[in-house]
Amino acid sequence: MSSRTITSLSNDTVKRVRALHMRKERDETGLFVAEGLKTVIEGIDTGHAPRILMHGPDAASHPMMRKAVAATLAAGGEVIEVTHDILAKVSRRENPQAVVGVFPQAFVALSDVAPGAAECVVALHRVRDPGNLGTIVRTADAAGCGAVVLVGECCDPYSVEAVRATMGSIFAVPLAKATEAGFAAWRAGWTGSVVGTLLSATASHAEAEYRKPVLVLMGNEQQGLTPDMAALPDLNVKIPMRGRADSLNLSVATGVMIYAATSLP
């Protein structure tokens, strides 16, 4: 393997990678951090090569490291061996992963999200929690959804917390961004059902008649769908609560809706 070694926490490359924990830096550079060899390999297998591949001394002998190094170098990236302390600083964790990759972000244009490309697409309005967002991306990947669309001011899917929660699915699911007005205009061309969730809805999510492809629209953790967004679906449903809880966590509720939409005949 061809790599250089860095041992100083004050190294400029280390500082740049650490800075990617800040959204401003991610927005300006178009880069993000993915932790763990499994996640790095997932990126490579889906056509995303690291710009920077950092690894600890112990990771050099792992069988999959050769593949990761080769893909990084072939794409013109840099391979760097670092100390455990540097990995801990880069990850902001006491027990960091032995491998960290820096990748380009890969948003797609909303116009490239085609209704017929998959049975289901998920749209999230003003989602706030990166753990929820990452889990939803992972669920969308598991269910074979065509894309996740972020509407309005959402948390960053490329934050370290969100990427961790995707467990590698950040590389597999197309992500698009839209304003509320842009989403409403795009939704007008949707050929199947557009489904939202409302506490005031009378139809059950399990009994509603969906037409594929299904566009599942979910509101944020605190407010759900705003009145303007709740007017966009042609079908609003509710997920019945059978216990004392009056609602589900957003990622759980979205998972229920995704599988209701994709389990149709």
Short mmCIF file of C-alpha atoms in Angstrom, two decimals:
data_model
loop_
_atom_site.label_atom_id
_atom_site.label_comp_id
_atom_site.label_asym_id
_atom_site.label_seq_id
_atom_site.Cartn_x
_atom_site.Cartn_y
_atom_site.Cartn_z
CA MET A 1 0.00 0.00 0.00
CA SER A 2 1.16 3.50 -0.82
CA SER A 3 0.49 6.07 1.91
CA ARG A 4 2.07 8.76 4.01
CA THR A 5 2.03 8.98 7.80
CA ILE A 6 0.77 11.82 9.97
CA THR A 7 1.30 11.88 13.74
CA SER A 8 0.62 15.54 14.56
CA LEU A 9 -2.83 16.76 15.59
CA SER A 10 -1.88 20.20 14.24
CA ASN A 11 -1.35 18.90 10.69
CA ASP A 12 -3.34 20.92 8.13
CA THR A 13 -5.00 17.85 6.61
CA VAL A 14 -6.11 16.66 10.04
CA LYS A 15 -7.53 20.10 10.77
CA ARG A 16 -9.45 20.14 7.48
CA VAL A 17 -10.98 16.73 8.13
CA ARG A 18 -11.90 17.68 11.71
CA ALA A 19 -13.54 20.85 10.39
CA LEU A 20 -16.00 18.73 8.38
CA HIS A 21 -17.97 18.26 11.60
CA MET A 22 -19.20 21.81 10.95
CA ARG A 23 -22.02 22.25 8.43
CA LYS A 24 -20.49 25.46 7.11
CA GLU A 25 -17.32 23.59 6.17
CA ARG A 26 -19.27 20.74 4.57
CA ASP A 27 -21.34 23.20 2.57
CA GLU A 28 -18.28 25.10 1.38
CA THR A 29 -16.18 22.06 0.45
CA GLY A 30 -18.93 19.66 -0.66
CA LEU A 31 -17.23 16.93 1.40
CA PHE A 32 -18.26 14.76 4.34
CA VAL A 33 -16.78 12.18 6.71
CA ALA A 34 -17.76 8.50 6.72
CA GLU A 35 -16.44 6.28 9.50
CA GLY A 36 -15.52 2.61 9.40
CA LEU A 37 -14.05 0.31 6.77
CA LYS A 38 -17.43 -1.31 6.06
CA THR A 39 -18.98 2.09 5.27
CA VAL A 40 -15.99 3.12 3.16
CA ILE A 41 -16.23 -0.10 1.15
CA GLU A 42 -19.98 0.47 0.72
CA GLY A 43 -19.14 3.83 -0.80
CA ILE A 44 -16.56 2.34 -3.13
CA ASP A 45 -18.90 -0.48 -4.19
CA THR A 46 -21.54 2.08 -5.18
CA GLY A 47 -19.12 4.18 -7.20
CA HIS A 48 -18.00 6.72 -4.61
CA ALA A 49 -14.24 6.84 -4.03
CA PRO A 50 -12.74 8.67 -1.02
CA ARG A 51 -10.83 11.90 -1.53
CA ILE A 52 -8.94 11.09 1.67
CA LEU A 53 -8.61 7.69 3.32
CA MET A 54 -7.28 7.77 6.90
CA HIS A 55 -6.45 4.59 8.77
CA GLY A 56 -4.77 3.52 11.97
CA PRO A 57 -1.69 1.25 12.01
CA ASP A 58 -3.73 -1.84 12.88
CA ALA A 59 -6.08 -1.44 9.92
CA ALA A 60 -3.32 -1.70 7.33
CA SER A 61 -3.38 -5.50 7.45
CA HIS A 62 -7.14 -5.87 7.04
CA PRO A 63 -7.99 -7.77 3.82
CA MET A 64 -10.41 -5.09 2.62
CA MET A 65 -7.94 -2.25 3.12
CA ARG A 66 -6.13 -3.10 -0.09
CA LYS A 67 -9.37 -2.58 -2.01
CA ALA A 68 -10.04 0.71 -0.22
CA VAL A 69 -6.50 1.97 -0.84
CA ALA A 70 -6.53 0.96 -4.51
CA ALA A 71 -9.87 2.68 -5.14
CA THR A 72 -8.74 5.84 -3.37
CA LEU A 73 -5.46 6.08 -5.26
CA ALA A 74 -7.09 5.23 -8.61
CA ALA A 75 -9.45 8.17 -8.13
CA GLY A 76 -6.59 10.52 -7.30
CA GLY A 77 -7.26 10.50 -3.57
CA GLU A 78 -4.82 10.42 -0.70
CA VAL A 79 -4.13 7.56 1.72
CA ILE A 80 -2.83 8.54 5.16
CA GLU A 81 -1.81 6.43 8.12
CA VAL A 82 -2.57 8.23 11.39
CA THR A 83 -2.39 7.63 15.12
CA HIS A 84 -5.24 6.55 17.38
CA ASP A 85 -5.32 10.05 18.88
CA ILE A 86 -5.87 11.59 15.45
CA LEU A 87 -8.68 9.15 14.66
CA ALA A 88 -10.28 10.03 18.01
CA LYS A 89 -10.08 13.75 17.24
CA VAL A 90 -11.37 13.33 13.69
CA SER A 91 -14.29 11.19 14.88
CA ARG A 92 -14.83 12.99 18.19
CA ARG A 93 -15.14 9.60 19.84
CA GLU A 94 -13.05 7.95 22.53
CA ASN A 95 -13.23 4.62 20.69
CA PRO A 96 -12.99 5.64 17.05
CA GLN A 97 -13.25 3.46 13.98
CA ALA A 98 -9.87 2.42 12.57
CA VAL A 99 -10.73 3.81 9.12
CA VAL A 100 -12.19 7.18 8.10
CA GLY A 101 -13.03 8.28 4.58
CA VAL A 102 -13.65 11.78 3.25
CA PHE A 103 -16.10 11.66 0.33
CA PRO A 104 -17.77 14.15 -2.03
CA GLN A 105 -21.43 14.81 -1.34
CA ALA A 106 -23.78 13.55 -4.04
CA PHE A 107 -27.09 15.41 -4.12
CA VAL A 108 -29.20 14.86 -7.23
CA ALA A 109 -31.48 17.39 -8.88
CA LEU A 110 -35.14 17.03 -7.93
CA SER A 111 -36.00 16.92 -11.62
CA ASP A 112 -33.92 13.72 -11.89
CA VAL A 113 -36.12 11.89 -9.35
CA ALA A 114 -38.48 10.10 -11.73
CA PRO A 115 -41.84 8.80 -10.42
CA GLY A 116 -41.54 5.51 -12.30
CA ALA A 117 -38.02 4.65 -11.14
CA ALA A 118 -39.14 2.90 -7.93
CA GLU A 119 -42.30 1.90 -6.06
CA CYS A 120 -41.79 4.59 -3.43
CA VAL A 121 -40.06 7.93 -2.85
CA VAL A 122 -39.87 9.58 0.57
CA ALA A 123 -40.17 13.34 1.12
CA LEU A 124 -39.32 14.88 4.50
CA HIS A 125 -40.38 18.41 5.45
CA ARG A 126 -38.10 20.24 7.87
CA VAL A 127 -36.74 17.12 9.56
CA ARG A 128 -34.57 18.26 12.47
CA ASP A 129 -32.89 15.23 14.00
CA PRO A 130 -29.88 13.78 12.14
CA GLY A 131 -30.38 10.39 13.77
CA ASN A 132 -33.93 10.25 12.46
CA LEU A 133 -32.84 11.35 9.01
CA GLY A 134 -30.04 8.80 8.82
CA THR A 135 -32.34 6.01 9.98
CA ILE A 136 -34.94 6.98 7.37
CA VAL A 137 -32.28 6.88 4.63
CA ARG A 138 -31.27 3.41 5.82
CA THR A 139 -34.90 2.23 5.82
CA ALA A 140 -35.50 3.73 2.38
CA ASP A 141 -32.48 1.78 1.11
CA ALA A 142 -33.72 -1.45 2.71
CA ALA A 143 -37.16 -1.05 1.10
CA GLY A 144 -35.80 -0.17 -2.33
CA CYS A 145 -37.06 3.43 -2.40
CA GLY A 146 -36.03 5.59 -5.33
CA ALA A 147 -34.94 8.67 -3.39
CA VAL A 148 -35.27 10.75 -0.24
CA VAL A 149 -36.28 14.36 -0.88
CA LEU A 150 -35.51 17.00 1.75
CA VAL A 151 -38.04 19.82 1.65
CA GLY A 152 -37.39 23.20 3.26
CA GLU A 153 -34.86 23.75 6.03
CA CYS A 154 -33.76 20.25 7.05
CA CYS A 155 -30.83 18.97 9.05
CA ASP A 156 -27.80 17.91 7.02
CA PRO A 157 -27.85 14.30 5.77
CA TYR A 158 -24.06 14.51 5.50
CA SER A 159 -23.46 15.36 9.15
CA VAL A 160 -21.39 12.76 10.97
CA GLU A 161 -24.40 11.78 13.11
CA ALA A 162 -26.70 11.28 10.13
CA VAL A 163 -24.09 9.35 8.13
CA ARG A 164 -23.47 7.05 11.10
CA ALA A 165 -27.19 6.31 11.34
CA THR A 166 -27.40 5.36 7.65
CA MET A 167 -24.93 2.48 8.17
CA GLY A 168 -23.60 3.00 4.64
CA SER A 169 -26.94 3.64 2.94
CA ILE A 170 -25.92 7.29 2.45
CA PHE A 171 -24.17 6.04 -0.71
CA ALA A 172 -27.08 3.95 -1.99
CA VAL A 173 -30.09 6.27 -1.83
CA PRO A 174 -30.29 9.36 -4.06
CA LEU A 175 -30.81 12.54 -2.02
CA ALA A 176 -32.49 15.66 -3.40
CA LYS A 177 -33.24 19.07 -1.89
CA ALA A 178 -36.18 21.35 -2.64
CA THR A 179 -37.89 24.49 -1.43
CA GLU A 180 -41.54 24.17 -0.45
CA ALA A 181 -42.59 25.88 -3.69
CA GLY A 182 -40.25 23.78 -5.81
CA PHE A 183 -41.50 20.58 -4.20
CA ALA A 184 -45.15 21.56 -4.73
CA ALA A 185 -44.48 22.20 -8.43
CA TRP A 186 -42.64 18.87 -8.80
CA ARG A 187 -45.33 16.98 -6.88
CA ALA A 188 -47.90 18.16 -9.43
CA GLY A 189 -46.33 15.81 -11.95
CA TRP A 190 -46.40 12.75 -9.69
CA THR A 191 -48.21 9.90 -11.42
CA GLY A 192 -49.20 7.77 -8.41
CA SER A 193 -50.47 8.44 -4.90
CA VAL A 194 -49.08 11.20 -2.73
CA VAL A 195 -49.63 10.14 0.87
CA GLY A 196 -49.24 12.16 4.05
CA THR A 197 -49.78 11.32 7.72
CA LEU A 198 -52.12 13.40 9.88
CA LEU A 199 -53.53 12.77 13.36
CA SER A 200 -56.87 14.07 12.08
CA ALA A 201 -57.01 11.62 9.17
CA THR A 202 -59.72 8.98 9.22
CA ALA A 203 -58.14 6.38 6.90
CA SER A 204 -55.72 3.84 8.35
CA HIS A 205 -52.30 3.57 6.71
CA ALA A 206 -52.86 -0.17 6.33
CA GLU A 207 -56.28 0.07 4.69
CA ALA A 208 -55.87 3.04 2.35
CA GLU A 209 -55.82 2.40 -1.39
CA TYR A 210 -52.49 3.58 -2.76
CA ARG A 211 -51.56 3.81 -6.42
CA LYS A 212 -47.94 3.04 -7.26
CA PRO A 213 -45.57 4.74 -7.37
CA VAL A 214 -46.21 6.19 -3.92
CA LEU A 215 -44.76 9.47 -2.72
CA VAL A 216 -44.71 9.39 1.09
CA LEU A 217 -44.64 12.88 2.62
CA MET A 218 -43.72 13.22 6.30
CA GLY A 219 -43.58 16.29 8.54
CA ASN A 220 -41.04 17.11 11.19
CA GLU A 221 -40.67 15.71 14.69
CA GLN A 222 -42.49 18.47 16.56
CA GLN A 223 -45.25 19.73 14.25
CA GLY A 224 -45.87 17.02 11.69
CA LEU A 225 -47.08 18.36 8.38
CA THR A 226 -47.82 22.08 8.25
CA PRO A 227 -51.21 23.09 6.78
CA ASP A 228 -49.62 24.06 3.46
CA MET A 229 -47.78 20.73 3.17
CA ALA A 230 -50.80 18.73 4.38
CA ALA A 231 -52.72 20.13 1.41
CA LEU A 232 -50.34 18.50 -1.08
CA PRO A 233 -51.19 14.78 -0.60
CA ASP A 234 -54.19 13.35 -2.38
CA LEU A 235 -54.50 10.89 0.51
CA ASN A 236 -53.87 11.53 4.21
CA VAL A 237 -53.72 8.59 6.60
CA LYS A 238 -53.02 7.86 10.24
CA ILE A 239 -51.09 5.10 11.96
CA PRO A 240 -53.35 3.78 14.76
CA MET A 241 -52.03 4.07 18.32
CA ARG A 242 -53.07 1.11 20.45
CA GLY A 243 -51.39 2.10 23.73
CA ARG A 244 -51.01 5.29 25.74
CA ALA A 245 -48.49 6.87 23.34
CA ASP A 246 -50.16 9.33 20.98
CA SER A 247 -47.49 9.27 18.29
CA LEU A 248 -44.45 7.45 16.94
CA ASN A 249 -40.88 8.60 16.50
CA LEU A 250 -40.50 10.12 13.01
CA SER A 251 -38.11 7.47 11.74
CA VAL A 252 -40.36 4.66 13.00
CA ALA A 253 -43.48 6.25 11.52
CA THR A 254 -41.72 6.79 8.19
CA GLY A 255 -40.58 3.17 8.19
CA VAL A 256 -44.15 2.00 8.75
CA MET A 257 -45.34 4.16 5.86
CA ILE A 258 -42.54 3.05 3.53
CA TYR A 259 -43.34 -0.60 4.06
CA ALA A 260 -47.08 -0.01 3.73
CA ALA A 261 -46.39 1.64 0.37
CA THR A 262 -43.92 -0.95 -0.89
CA SER A 263 -45.84 -4.02 0.29
CA LEU A 264 -48.71 -3.37 -2.05
CA PRO A 265 -49.43 -6.00 -4.74
#
